[in-house]
Structures are given as structure tokens and as C-alpha cells.
Amino acid sequence: MSNVVNGIAPVLELSHIYKAFTGVKALTDVNVCLYPGEVHTLMGQNGAGKSTLIKVLTGVYTPDNGQILLDGQRIAPASTRQAQELGISTVYQEVNLCPNLSVAENIFIGRYPRKWRGFGPVDWRRMQVASEQLLQRLDLHIDVQKPLSVYPLAVQQMVAIARALLVSARVLILDEPTSSLDDAEVQLLFQVLRNLRDEGMAILFVTHFLDQTYEISDRITVLRNGVREGEYAVAELSRLELVNKMVGVAGDTPFFDAVPVVPSAANDAGEVFLEARGLGRKGALAPQDIALHSGEVFGLCGLLGSGRTELARLLFGADKADTGTLQIRGVERRLATPRDAIHAGIGFCSEDRKTEGAILELSVRDNIMLALQARNGLLRVIPRKQQHKIANDYVKWLGIKTPDIETPIGSLSGGNQQKALLARWLATDPAMLILDEPTRGIDVRAKQEIMDFVIGLCRKGMAILFISSELPEVLRCSDRMLVLRDRQGGGQYLRGQLDEESVLQVIAGEAA
Ligand SMILES: Nc1ncnc2c1ncn2[C@@H]1O[C@H](COP(=O)(O)OP(=O)(O)OP(=O)(O)O)[C@@H](O)[C@H]1O
Ligand SMILES: [Mg+2]
């Protein structure tokens, strides 16, 4: 075939793939070749068709047209299971494992080894040993008998990869596996990917992080509105060119030249909305003092597991503090449950889209209205006309890509679902909004636009607690910052007092 390059034939070829959903052409005439021993990254804006392409490849969707060749043979996987048996394994955007089952069970799910030549009871011992061996290949040494849920997401993803190895995958597909990992975890994952690549595996990777793309990929395919814009060797494509190709602007629009710092809040910022003194919880977070001002962004930085989310949960009444006091607008309050927090005017847009977020069968409108409706009381139904206005406004303001507001949210791309969840909390017009990785999965350009929009709202009087693993973004947006390290406060700073390097020093515990 003509796709043989330097004598190496592709493992997998997608040719002339078409896939449409009602009202949306998700993929139009897309061609992609995957070679053994390479990392090939798919890039594109939210809704460009990346996940759809992967789902076509792995038997979740049947393409309307086009073919898939594995080693030159035509295949038509009808399920992820079939794709897996053919050697094509996927780790999805949201880890799709069973949190209550043990690590070993998750690796072997659907293919438990049995005694007596496969007819006897489950061979737990064999399962355990084999799981340990697989994970050791990934340099992960954990107790495989513990439930998966006790481990952080990064480990859960490794488990998903181990599962892929079990079925001796030749093609490994990862759809935004790093969106919730911290830097060290990303490095761990990348080391695993490099090892697998060197063993000859073909890896198809999706991410919105440009740094990661340049670090790990050999080649990049850019999708735009469901069309393949082009394929490039990484070395041949600058970041600026890449973003322009994703967005579809020619020439050198100065998108990256000037990522503007968000203007700071007026000097003597608004009143203190919320003040916590000595707020902490044993085992989760050492006592902290913080004050959130109306009209200001308060940034939390620190590695994953440093206590960022723990602090947010205490402030939202999702976990109970066992030390400290809380004042809202100068009045002492106890937030025993999220309900109390919501009534006090606090909103919490969480990073966990899957468990705390989108209700996939409900429409975009219903999903956006949910928090506001809950706060108003379920008996006082918000009039339809008002619902339409609110939902349509946010679809416009946040650039949510959807045929209309009645579309089930489950049929939106991952990044667009995330935007709708943000809209849900903005619609409640909270006095204080906790944003925990609010732009996770949102493409590089929309991310900045959305944060700037949110901060615009904040300047009108909202207090924001902003949590993000992307340090430059926290620095760009925050008026005050708390750096956390090992569940302890590593110091509080005002805008301009820290740059990226000094924050990293604080995180590493090396600050002067
Ligand atoms: N099951 C579905 N039903 C209807 N439309 C769908 C479905 N799945 C995807 N789409 C639409 O197809 C388009 C491509 O979506 P896809 O999920 O492939 O985007 P993506 O590139 O993965 O985006 P993101 O970066 O946000 O994850 C979007 O417009 C999306 O709304
Ligand atoms: Mg996607």
C-alpha cells in the first residue's frame, strides 16, 4: 500500500471515515494512519471530532462510510470488546472502571481466570499475581486487592492501561488521559507510554495540553470541524501554527504572543465575603486561615493531593471541618451540608464531571437549570421562557457547541459538557463560586476566553475560589493565592508577588 513509510507498514489505517449524528457532521472524509512504535496525537478544538474518531475505531460507533484496516485487513469492530480482541485498547477521558471492585478485578473484568481449565471457580490467586506483574511493567507497586477507589485517578488510569496490556494490545488509544493528573503523574504516564512505544506499540493520544503534545508525540493530526486539516511531524509544526490550524485562522494571529494577564481587582477590593479561621480536618488539611473578597479571584495552587480540593470541600460543607470557624459577611455560620452552602450563596463547580456533574440523558437546558432550580425549590418551577433565555444566553456566552438547548447533554463533546456545567453554577448568580478545575477538557483557546468571561462576572461582585493544576492560569487570573503543600499551607501571596518558578519552589518546600 502507498502508506508504507521507510519500509514500515501502518498497523492501523482509517480511510475516508464519515460519521454524522442528527444535525451534526462529526467526521467528514477523515484519514489517519498509525504506525508501530509511534505516538500520534490528535488535536482539535472542543467538538472537532476527536472522541468520535476514537469511538469509530473502537467499535462504539459504526462509521457511515469509510474503512478501517488492521495490518491491511479490513475490520469492523462492533463493540469495544471486539476491538480489544483485535488488539485495539482504549483508555477513555473519564476512567471507565468499577471503583468498588479491587484493582485486580478491574484489570481482569470480563475475563476472570478460572481453575480447572476454565470451568472451575475464579482463580483469585492467579488473578492477583498476574495483576501485580502487569502493574510492575508500568512501574506501579500497589496492593491489587484493595478497591480501586482508594487510589488516585492517576493510578486508576494506570490500571486501565494495565488492562489494555492484558489483552496484548498493539494499538493503545488514550483520550485525554492527563487532564486530571499533576505534573509528576503525567511524567509517570509518559514514561510508560515511551516504554510501550519502544516495544513497538502504536499509541493514539488526545490532549488539549500543548506542552504535552510536544513532549510526547512523534506526529500530530489536526481535526477541525470534523475534517482532517492535516498531518504533521512535530518538529515541523510550531505551536503557533498548530493553534492556528486548530482554530482555522491563517497567518500569524497573535493568539499566543499576548495571553494577557487579567487586570487586577480595584485596589481596595470588595468586602470580605467569606473568612475562615483555623479551618481544617484531621488527615485532610491542616488548619487554614483564608479570606475571600467579593470581586476577587482567590487562587489555590499545589499538586494534586496537596489539599486543594479538600479545602474547597470544607468551604462548601461537603466535608465537615473538625477545627476552625467560618464567617460569611462577618456573621459566624456553620455549613454542615452543601445545601447550607448553596443557601449562603456559594456555588461549587467541581472537576468531577462524571459523578457530580452532567446528567447525560437530560437536555443541555435542564442541565444548566439544575442548580438554580434546586436552590429555588423544586416546587417553584422556573417558567419555560426564562429557562430558554438563561440556557440560550450561556450557550452563546460560553460558546457551547450544540445543535440546540434541547439536545441531551450526553451527545455533546467532553469539553462542551464541561462548559454547560460551568453555566449551571453561573446561572445561580452565586455570591461566591468555587471553581475546581473548571476548564478541564476545554480547548486551549476557549479556556482563556471562558476564564476571562468568568472573571468579568467576578469583578461585578462575585468572590471566586479558583483551583487549577495549570499554574500559569492560576497566576494569570488570581488576585490572591494560597500555595498548598502536603495538606499544609505553604503561604499566601498577593498578585505579582510570585511567578511560576517561585510557586514551584514553595510547592517543593524550597522557598527561602
Ligand atoms: N452521540 C452523539 N450524538 C450526537 N452528537 C454527537 C454524539 N457524539 C458526538 N456528537 C457531536 O459530534 C461532534 C464531535 O464530538 P467529539 O466528542 O468527537 O468532539 P471532541 O473533539 O472529542 O471534543 P472535546 O475536545 O470537547 O472532547 C460534536 O459536535 C458533538 O456534539
Ligand atoms: Mg472528546
Coordinates of C-alpha atoms and ligand atoms in Angstrom, one line a residue:
M1 CA 0.0 0.0 0.0
S2 CA 1.0 3.6 -0.5
N3 CA 1.0 4.2 3.2
V4 CA 4.2 2.2 3.7
V5 CA 6.8 4.7 5.0
N6 CA 10.5 3.8 5.3
G7 CA 9.5 0.2 4.8
I8 CA 7.2 0.3 7.8
A9 CA 3.5 -0.5 7.1
P10 CA 0.9 1.1 9.3
V11 CA -0.8 -1.1 11.9
L12 CA -4.0 0.7 11.5
E13 CA -5.4 2.8 8.7
L14 CA -8.6 4.8 8.8
S15 CA -9.6 5.8 5.4
H16 CA -12.4 8.1 4.2
I17 CA -14.3 7.9 7.5
Y18 CA -17.6 9.6 7.7
K19 CA -19.9 9.9 10.8
A20 CA -22.9 12.1 11.2
F21 CA -25.3 12.5 14.1
T22 CA -28.7 14.2 13.8
G23 CA -27.8 17.7 12.8
V24 CA -24.0 17.3 13.2
K25 CA -21.4 16.1 10.8
A26 CA -18.9 14.8 13.3
L27 CA -16.4 13.4 10.8
T28 CA -16.1 14.0 7.1
D29 CA -13.7 12.0 5.0
V30 CA -11.1 11.6 7.7
N31 CA -7.8 9.6 7.0
V32 CA -5.4 8.6 9.7
C33 CA -2.5 6.1 9.7
L34 CA -1.0 4.7 12.8
Y35 CA 2.5 3.2 12.7
P36 CA 4.0 0.8 15.2
G37 CA 6.4 2.4 17.6
E38 CA 4.9 5.9 17.4
V39 CA 2.9 8.3 19.5
H40 CA 0.4 10.0 17.2
T41 CA -1.6 12.9 18.8
L42 CA -5.0 14.1 17.7
M43 CA -5.5 17.8 18.2
G44 CA -8.6 19.9 17.7
Q45 CA -11.0 22.3 19.4
N46 CA -13.8 21.1 21.5
G47 CA -16.3 19.3 19.3
A48 CA -13.7 18.8 16.5
G49 CA -14.4 15.1 16.3
K50 CA -11.5 13.5 18.2
S51 CA -13.5 11.3 20.5
T52 CA -15.9 10.4 17.7
L53 CA -13.0 9.2 15.6
I54 CA -11.8 7.1 18.5
K55 CA -15.2 5.7 19.1
V56 CA -15.4 4.7 15.4
L57 CA -12.1 3.0 15.8
T58 CA -13.1 1.1 18.9
G59 CA -16.4 -0.2 17.9
V60 CA -18.6 2.2 19.9
Y61 CA -19.9 3.8 16.7
T62 CA -20.3 2.4 13.3
P63 CA -19.0 4.8 10.6
D64 CA -21.5 5.9 8.0
N65 CA -18.8 5.4 5.4
G66 CA -15.1 4.5 5.0
Q67 CA -13.0 1.7 6.2
I68 CA -10.6 0.6 8.9
L69 CA -7.7 -1.6 8.1
L70 CA -5.7 -3.5 10.7
D71 CA -2.5 -4.9 9.1
G72 CA -4.1 -4.3 5.8
Q73 CA -7.1 -6.3 6.6
R74 CA -10.5 -4.7 6.8
I75 CA -12.1 -4.8 10.2
A76 CA -15.4 -3.6 11.5
P77 CA -15.4 -3.8 15.3
A78 CA -18.9 -3.9 16.6
S79 CA -18.0 -3.3 20.3
T80 CA -15.1 -2.1 22.4
R81 CA -14.7 -5.7 23.4
Q82 CA -14.3 -6.8 19.8
A83 CA -11.9 -4.0 19.2
Q84 CA -9.9 -5.1 22.2
E85 CA -9.8 -8.7 21.0
L86 CA -8.3 -7.3 17.8
G87 CA -5.7 -5.6 19.8
I88 CA -7.1 -2.1 20.0
S89 CA -7.5 -0.9 23.5
T90 CA -8.7 2.4 24.9
V91 CA -8.3 4.4 28.0
Y92 CA -11.1 7.0 28.0
Q93 CA -11.4 10.6 29.0
E94 CA -13.2 9.6 32.1
V95 CA -11.8 6.4 33.6
N96 CA -14.4 3.7 33.0
L97 CA -13.7 1.2 35.6
C98 CA -15.6 -0.1 38.7
P99 CA -14.5 1.8 41.8
N100 CA -15.9 -0.8 44.2
L101 CA -14.1 -3.7 42.7
S102 CA -10.5 -4.5 43.5
V103 CA -7.6 -3.4 41.3
A104 CA -7.1 -7.0 40.2
E105 CA -10.8 -7.5 39.4
N106 CA -10.8 -4.3 37.3
I107 CA -7.9 -5.5 35.3
F108 CA -9.5 -8.8 34.6
I109 CA -13.1 -7.7 34.4
G110 CA -15.0 -9.8 31.9
R111 CA -12.1 -12.3 31.7
Y112 CA -11.6 -13.7 35.2
P113 CA -9.2 -16.6 35.1
R114 CA -10.8 -19.8 36.3
K115 CA -9.5 -23.0 37.8
W116 CA -10.0 -26.5 36.3
R117 CA -9.2 -25.5 32.7
G118 CA -11.6 -22.6 32.9
F119 CA -14.6 -24.4 34.2
G120 CA -14.0 -24.1 37.9
P121 CA -14.3 -21.2 40.4
V122 CA -12.5 -17.9 39.8
D123 CA -8.7 -18.3 40.4
W124 CA -8.2 -15.3 42.6
R125 CA -4.6 -16.1 43.3
R126 CA -3.6 -16.2 39.7
M127 CA -5.5 -13.0 39.1
Q128 CA -3.6 -11.3 41.9
V129 CA -0.2 -12.4 40.7
A130 CA -0.8 -11.6 37.1
S131 CA -2.2 -8.1 38.0
E132 CA 0.9 -7.4 40.1
Q133 CA 3.1 -8.4 37.2
L134 CA 1.3 -6.2 34.7
L135 CA 1.4 -3.2 37.0
Q136 CA 5.1 -3.8 37.7
R137 CA 5.6 -3.5 34.0
L138 CA 4.2 0.0 34.5
D139 CA 6.4 0.5 37.5
L140 CA 3.5 0.6 39.8
H141 CA 3.7 -1.3 43.0
I142 CA 0.3 -1.3 44.8
D143 CA -1.9 -3.6 46.7
V144 CA -4.1 -5.1 43.9
Q145 CA -6.6 -6.5 46.4
K146 CA -7.7 -3.0 47.6
P147 CA -10.7 -1.5 45.9
L148 CA -9.8 0.7 43.0
S149 CA -11.5 3.7 44.6
V150 CA -8.8 4.1 47.3
Y151 CA -6.3 5.1 44.7
P152 CA -5.9 8.4 43.0
L153 CA -7.1 8.9 39.4
A154 CA -3.6 8.6 38.1
V155 CA -3.3 5.1 39.4
Q156 CA -6.7 4.3 38.1
Q157 CA -5.6 5.2 34.7
M158 CA -2.5 3.0 35.0
V159 CA -4.9 0.2 35.9
A160 CA -6.9 0.9 32.8
I161 CA -3.6 0.7 30.8
A162 CA -2.7 -2.5 32.5
R163 CA -5.9 -3.9 31.4
A164 CA -5.1 -2.9 27.8
L165 CA -1.7 -4.7 28.2
L166 CA -3.5 -7.8 29.5
V167 CA -5.3 -8.2 26.1
S168 CA -1.9 -7.7 24.4
A169 CA -2.9 -4.5 22.7
R170 CA -1.0 -3.4 19.6
V171 CA -2.8 -0.1 19.5
L172 CA -3.3 1.9 22.6
I173 CA -5.7 4.8 22.5
L174 CA -5.8 7.5 25.2
D175 CA -8.5 10.1 25.1
E176 CA -7.4 13.0 27.4
P177 CA -5.8 10.7 30.0
T178 CA -3.8 13.5 31.6
S179 CA -6.5 16.2 32.1
S180 CA -6.6 15.5 35.8
L181 CA -3.0 14.4 36.6
D182 CA -0.4 16.5 38.2
D183 CA 3.0 17.0 36.6
A184 CA 4.7 14.1 38.3
E185 CA 1.9 11.8 37.4
V186 CA 2.0 12.9 33.8
Q187 CA 5.7 12.1 33.7
L188 CA 5.0 8.7 35.1
L189 CA 2.4 8.1 32.4
F190 CA 4.7 9.4 29.7
Q191 CA 7.4 7.1 30.8
V192 CA 5.1 4.2 30.5
L193 CA 4.0 5.4 27.1
R194 CA 7.6 5.7 25.9
N195 CA 8.4 2.2 27.1
L196 CA 5.3 0.8 25.3
R197 CA 6.2 2.8 22.2
D198 CA 9.7 1.4 22.2
E199 CA 8.3 -2.1 22.4
G200 CA 6.5 -1.3 19.2
M201 CA 3.1 -0.3 20.3
A202 CA 1.2 2.3 18.2
I203 CA -0.2 5.0 20.5
L204 CA -3.0 7.4 19.6
F205 CA -3.2 10.2 22.1
V206 CA -5.7 13.0 22.6
T207 CA -4.9 16.1 24.7
H208 CA -5.5 19.8 24.9
F209 CA -2.2 20.5 26.5
L210 CA 0.3 21.8 24.0
D211 CA 3.3 21.2 26.2
Q212 CA 2.4 17.5 26.5
T213 CA 1.8 17.2 22.8
Y214 CA 5.3 18.5 22.0
E215 CA 6.8 16.4 24.7
I216 CA 5.4 13.0 23.8
S217 CA 4.3 13.0 20.1
D218 CA 6.0 11.9 17.0
R219 CA 3.2 13.1 14.7
I220 CA 0.1 15.2 15.0
T221 CA -3.1 15.1 13.2
V222 CA -5.3 18.2 13.4
L223 CA -9.0 17.9 13.1
R224 CA -11.2 20.9 12.6
N225 CA -15.0 20.7 12.5
G226 CA -14.8 17.0 11.7
V227 CA -12.4 17.4 8.8
R228 CA -8.8 16.4 8.8
E229 CA -6.9 19.6 8.5
G230 CA -3.5 18.0 8.1
E231 CA -0.9 15.7 9.5
Y232 CA 2.5 16.9 10.6
A233 CA 5.7 15.7 12.1
V234 CA 6.0 17.5 15.4
A235 CA 9.3 19.1 14.6
E236 CA 7.8 20.7 11.5
L237 CA 5.0 22.5 13.3
S238 CA 5.4 25.4 15.7
R239 CA 2.9 25.9 18.5
L240 CA 1.5 29.0 16.9
E241 CA 1.0 27.2 13.6
L242 CA -0.7 24.3 15.4
V243 CA -3.1 26.5 17.2
N244 CA -3.9 28.4 14.1
K245 CA -4.6 25.2 12.3
M246 CA -6.9 24.0 15.0
V247 CA -8.8 27.3 15.1
G248 CA -8.7 27.9 11.4
V249 CA -7.0 31.2 11.0
A250 CA -4.3 31.8 8.5
G251 CA -1.1 33.7 9.1
D252 CA 0.2 34.6 12.5
T253 CA -2.6 36.0 14.5
P254 CA -1.1 36.9 17.8
F255 CA -3.0 34.4 19.9
F256 CA 0.0 33.3 21.9
D257 CA 2.0 36.4 21.7
A258 CA -0.1 38.0 24.2
V259 CA -2.0 35.9 26.7
P260 CA -3.0 39.0 28.7
V261 CA -2.8 39.0 32.5
V262 CA -6.3 39.6 33.8
P263 CA -6.5 43.1 35.2
S264 CA -6.4 43.0 38.9
A265 CA -9.4 43.9 41.0
A266 CA -9.6 47.6 42.1
N267 CA -7.1 48.0 44.8
D268 CA -9.2 48.2 47.9
A269 CA -11.2 45.2 46.7
G270 CA -14.7 44.5 47.9
E271 CA -15.8 43.4 51.3
V272 CA -14.6 40.1 52.7
F273 CA -17.3 37.7 51.7
L274 CA -16.1 34.6 53.5
E275 CA -13.5 34.3 56.2
A276 CA -12.2 31.0 57.6
R277 CA -10.0 30.9 60.7
G278 CA -8.2 27.7 61.5
L279 CA -10.4 25.7 59.2
G280 CA -9.1 22.1 58.9
R281 CA -9.9 18.5 59.0
K282 CA -7.8 15.8 60.5
G283 CA -6.0 13.8 57.9
A284 CA -7.2 16.0 55.1
L285 CA -6.0 19.5 55.7
A286 CA -4.0 21.4 58.4
P287 CA -5.9 24.4 59.8
Q288 CA -6.0 27.3 57.3
D289 CA -6.9 31.0 57.6
I290 CA -8.3 32.5 54.4
A291 CA -10.4 35.4 53.4
L292 CA -12.3 35.6 50.1
H293 CA -13.2 39.1 48.9
S294 CA -16.1 40.0 46.7
G295 CA -14.9 40.9 43.2
E296 CA -11.6 39.0 43.6
V297 CA -10.2 35.7 42.5
F298 CA -8.5 33.7 45.1
G299 CA -6.3 31.1 43.6
L300 CA -5.3 27.8 45.1
C301 CA -2.2 26.1 43.8
G302 CA -0.4 22.9 44.8
L303 CA 0.0 19.5 43.4
L304 CA -2.9 17.1 43.2
G305 CA -3.5 15.7 46.6
S306 CA -1.9 18.8 48.3
G307 CA -5.2 19.7 49.9
R308 CA -6.8 22.0 47.3
T309 CA -10.0 20.1 46.8
E310 CA -10.1 19.2 50.5
L311 CA -10.2 22.9 51.3
A312 CA -12.8 23.6 48.7
R313 CA -15.0 20.8 50.1
L314 CA -14.7 22.2 53.6
L315 CA -15.8 25.6 52.4
F316 CA -18.7 24.1 50.6
G317 CA -19.9 21.9 53.5
A318 CA -19.2 18.8 51.5
D319 CA -16.9 17.6 54.2
K320 CA -17.1 18.5 57.9
A321 CA -14.3 20.6 59.3
D322 CA -13.2 19.5 62.7
T323 CA -11.4 22.7 63.6
G324 CA -11.9 26.3 63.0
T325 CA -14.7 28.8 62.3
L326 CA -16.3 30.3 59.3
Q327 CA -17.8 33.8 58.8
I328 CA -19.9 34.9 55.9
R329 CA -20.2 38.6 55.6
G330 CA -19.0 39.0 59.1
V331 CA -21.5 36.6 60.6
E332 CA -20.5 33.3 62.1
R333 CA -22.0 30.4 60.1
R334 CA -21.9 26.7 60.1
L335 CA -22.0 25.0 56.7
A336 CA -22.9 21.4 57.6
T337 CA -24.0 20.4 54.2
P338 CA -23.7 21.7 50.6
R339 CA -27.3 22.7 51.0
D340 CA -26.4 25.2 53.7
A341 CA -23.6 26.5 51.4
I342 CA -25.9 26.9 48.5
H343 CA -28.3 28.8 50.6
A344 CA -25.4 31.0 51.8
G345 CA -24.8 31.9 48.1
I346 CA -21.9 29.6 47.4
G347 CA -21.6 27.5 44.2
F348 CA -19.2 24.7 43.5
C349 CA -18.3 23.7 40.0
S350 CA -16.4 20.5 40.5
E351 CA -13.7 18.8 38.5
D352 CA -15.6 15.5 38.6
R353 CA -17.8 15.8 35.6
K354 CA -18.9 12.3 35.7
T355 CA -20.0 11.7 39.3
E356 CA -21.1 15.2 40.4
G357 CA -21.8 16.7 37.1
A358 CA -23.7 16.1 33.9
I359 CA -26.9 14.1 33.8
L360 CA -26.4 12.7 30.4
E361 CA -30.0 11.9 29.4
L362 CA -31.2 15.4 30.3
S363 CA -31.1 18.2 27.9
V364 CA -28.5 21.0 27.9
R365 CA -31.2 23.3 29.2
D366 CA -32.2 21.0 32.1
N367 CA -28.5 20.5 33.0
I368 CA -27.9 24.3 33.0
M369 CA -31.1 24.9 35.1
L370 CA -30.4 22.2 37.6
A371 CA -28.7 24.2 40.4
L372 CA -30.8 27.2 40.1
Q373 CA -34.0 25.1 40.1
A374 CA -32.7 23.2 43.2
R375 CA -32.0 26.4 45.0
N376 CA -35.4 27.9 44.2
G377 CA -37.1 24.8 45.5
L378 CA -38.3 22.1 43.2
L379 CA -41.9 23.2 43.6
R380 CA -41.3 26.7 42.2
V381 CA -40.6 25.7 38.6
I382 CA -38.8 28.3 36.7
P383 CA -41.0 29.4 33.7
R384 CA -40.1 27.8 30.4
K385 CA -39.5 31.2 28.8
Q386 CA -37.0 32.2 31.4
Q387 CA -35.3 28.8 31.2
H388 CA -34.9 29.2 27.5
K389 CA -33.4 32.6 27.9
I390 CA -30.9 31.6 30.5
A391 CA -29.8 28.4 28.7
N392 CA -29.5 30.2 25.3
D393 CA -27.6 33.0 26.8
Y394 CA -25.0 30.7 28.4
V395 CA -24.7 28.7 25.2
K396 CA -23.8 31.9 23.5
W397 CA -21.6 33.4 26.1
L398 CA -19.5 30.3 26.7
G399 CA -19.6 29.1 23.1
I400 CA -21.2 25.7 23.9
K401 CA -21.3 23.8 20.7
T402 CA -24.7 22.1 20.5
P403 CA -27.4 21.9 17.8
D404 CA -29.8 23.4 20.3
I405 CA -30.6 23.6 24.1
E406 CA -32.9 20.6 24.0
T407 CA -30.2 18.2 22.9
P408 CA -29.3 15.7 25.5
I409 CA -26.0 16.8 27.1
G410 CA -24.6 13.3 26.7
S411 CA -24.3 13.9 23.0
L412 CA -22.1 16.9 23.4
S413 CA -18.3 16.6 23.2
G414 CA -16.5 16.4 26.6
G415 CA -15.3 20.0 26.6
N416 CA -18.8 21.3 25.7
Q417 CA -20.3 19.3 28.6
Q418 CA -17.8 20.9 30.9
K419 CA -18.9 24.4 29.7
A420 CA -22.5 23.6 30.4
L421 CA -21.6 22.6 33.9
L422 CA -19.9 25.8 34.5
A423 CA -23.0 27.5 33.1
R424 CA -25.1 25.6 35.6
W425 CA -23.3 27.3 38.5
L426 CA -23.0 30.7 36.9
A427 CA -26.8 30.7 36.4
T428 CA -27.3 30.6 40.1
D429 CA -25.6 34.0 40.3
P430 CA -23.7 33.0 43.4
A431 CA -22.0 35.4 45.8
M432 CA -19.1 33.0 45.9
L433 CA -18.1 30.5 43.3
I434 CA -15.7 27.6 43.8
L435 CA -14.2 26.5 40.6
D436 CA -12.3 23.3 40.9
E437 CA -10.5 22.7 37.5
P438 CA -13.4 24.4 35.7
T439 CA -11.7 24.3 32.3
R440 CA -10.6 20.7 32.4
G441 CA -11.0 19.3 28.9
I442 CA -11.7 22.7 27.4
D443 CA -9.5 23.5 24.4
V444 CA -6.7 25.9 24.7
R445 CA -8.4 28.9 23.2
A446 CA -11.8 28.5 24.7
K447 CA -10.1 28.1 28.1
Q448 CA -8.8 31.6 28.2
E449 CA -11.9 33.1 26.8
I450 CA -14.1 31.4 29.4
M451 CA -11.9 32.3 32.3
D452 CA -11.9 35.9 31.2
F453 CA -15.7 35.9 30.9
V454 CA -16.0 34.4 34.4
I455 CA -13.6 36.9 35.9
G456 CA -15.6 39.6 34.2
L457 CA -18.6 38.4 36.3
C458 CA -16.4 38.3 39.3
R459 CA -15.5 41.9 39.0
K460 CA -19.2 42.8 39.3
G461 CA -19.0 41.4 42.9
M462 CA -18.7 37.7 43.0
A463 CA -15.9 36.1 45.0
I464 CA -14.1 33.2 43.3
L465 CA -12.0 30.4 44.6
F466 CA -10.1 29.1 41.7
I467 CA -8.3 25.8 41.7
S468 CA -6.3 24.6 38.7
S469 CA -3.3 22.4 38.1
E470 CA -2.2 24.8 35.4
L471 CA 0.0 27.1 37.3
P472 CA 0.3 29.8 34.6
E473 CA -3.5 30.0 34.5
V474 CA -3.7 30.5 38.3
L475 CA -1.1 33.1 38.2
R476 CA -2.7 34.9 35.3
C477 CA -6.1 35.1 37.0
S478 CA -5.7 35.3 40.7
D479 CA -5.6 38.4 42.9
R480 CA -4.6 36.4 46.0
M481 CA -3.1 33.0 46.2
L482 CA -2.6 30.3 48.7
V483 CA 0.0 27.7 47.9
L484 CA -0.6 24.3 49.5
R485 CA 1.9 21.6 50.1
D486 CA 1.3 18.2 51.7
R487 CA -2.0 19.3 53.1
Q488 CA -0.4 22.3 54.8
G489 CA -0.5 26.0 53.8
G490 CA 2.8 27.0 52.1
G491 CA 2.0 30.7 52.3
Q492 CA -0.3 33.3 50.9
Y493 CA 0.6 35.9 48.3
L494 CA -0.8 38.8 46.5
R495 CA -0.9 39.2 42.8
G496 CA 2.5 39.9 41.4
Q497 CA 4.4 38.5 44.5
L498 CA 5.0 35.2 42.9
D499 CA 6.0 33.9 39.5
E500 CA 5.9 30.4 38.2
E501 CA 9.3 29.5 39.5
S502 CA 8.8 30.8 43.0
V503 CA 5.5 28.9 43.3
L504 CA 7.2 25.7 42.3
Q505 CA 9.8 26.4 45.0
V506 CA 7.1 26.8 47.6
I507 CA 5.4 23.6 46.4
A508 CA 8.7 21.8 46.6
G509 CA 9.3 23.2 50.0
E510 CA 12.4 25.1 49.0
A511 CA 11.2 28.6 49.4
A512 CA 13.5 31.0 51.2
Ligands
LIG1 N1 -23.7 10.5 20.5 C1 -23.7 11.7 19.9 N2 -24.9 12.2 19.4 C2 -25.0 13.4 18.8 N3 -23.9 14.2 18.6 C3 -22.7 13.7 19.0 C4 -22.6 12.5 19.6 N4 -21.3 12.3 19.9 C5 -20.6 13.4 19.5 N5 -21.5 14.2 18.9 C6 -21.2 15.5 18.2 O1 -20.1 15.3 17.3 C7 -19.2 16.4 17.4 C8 -17.8 15.9 17.7 O2 -17.8 15.5 19.1 P1 -16.5 14.8 19.8 O3 -16.9 14.3 21.1 O4 -15.9 13.9 18.8 O5 -15.5 16.1 20.0 P2 -14.1 16.2 20.6 O6 -13.1 16.6 19.5 O7 -13.7 14.9 21.3 O8 -14.2 17.4 21.6 P3 -13.7 17.6 23.1 O9 -12.3 18.2 23.0 O10 -14.6 18.6 23.7 O11 -13.7 16.3 23.8 C9 -19.7 17.4 18.4 O12 -20.4 18.4 17.8 C10 -20.7 16.5 19.3 O13 -21.7 17.3 19.8
MG2 MG -13.5 14.4 23.4

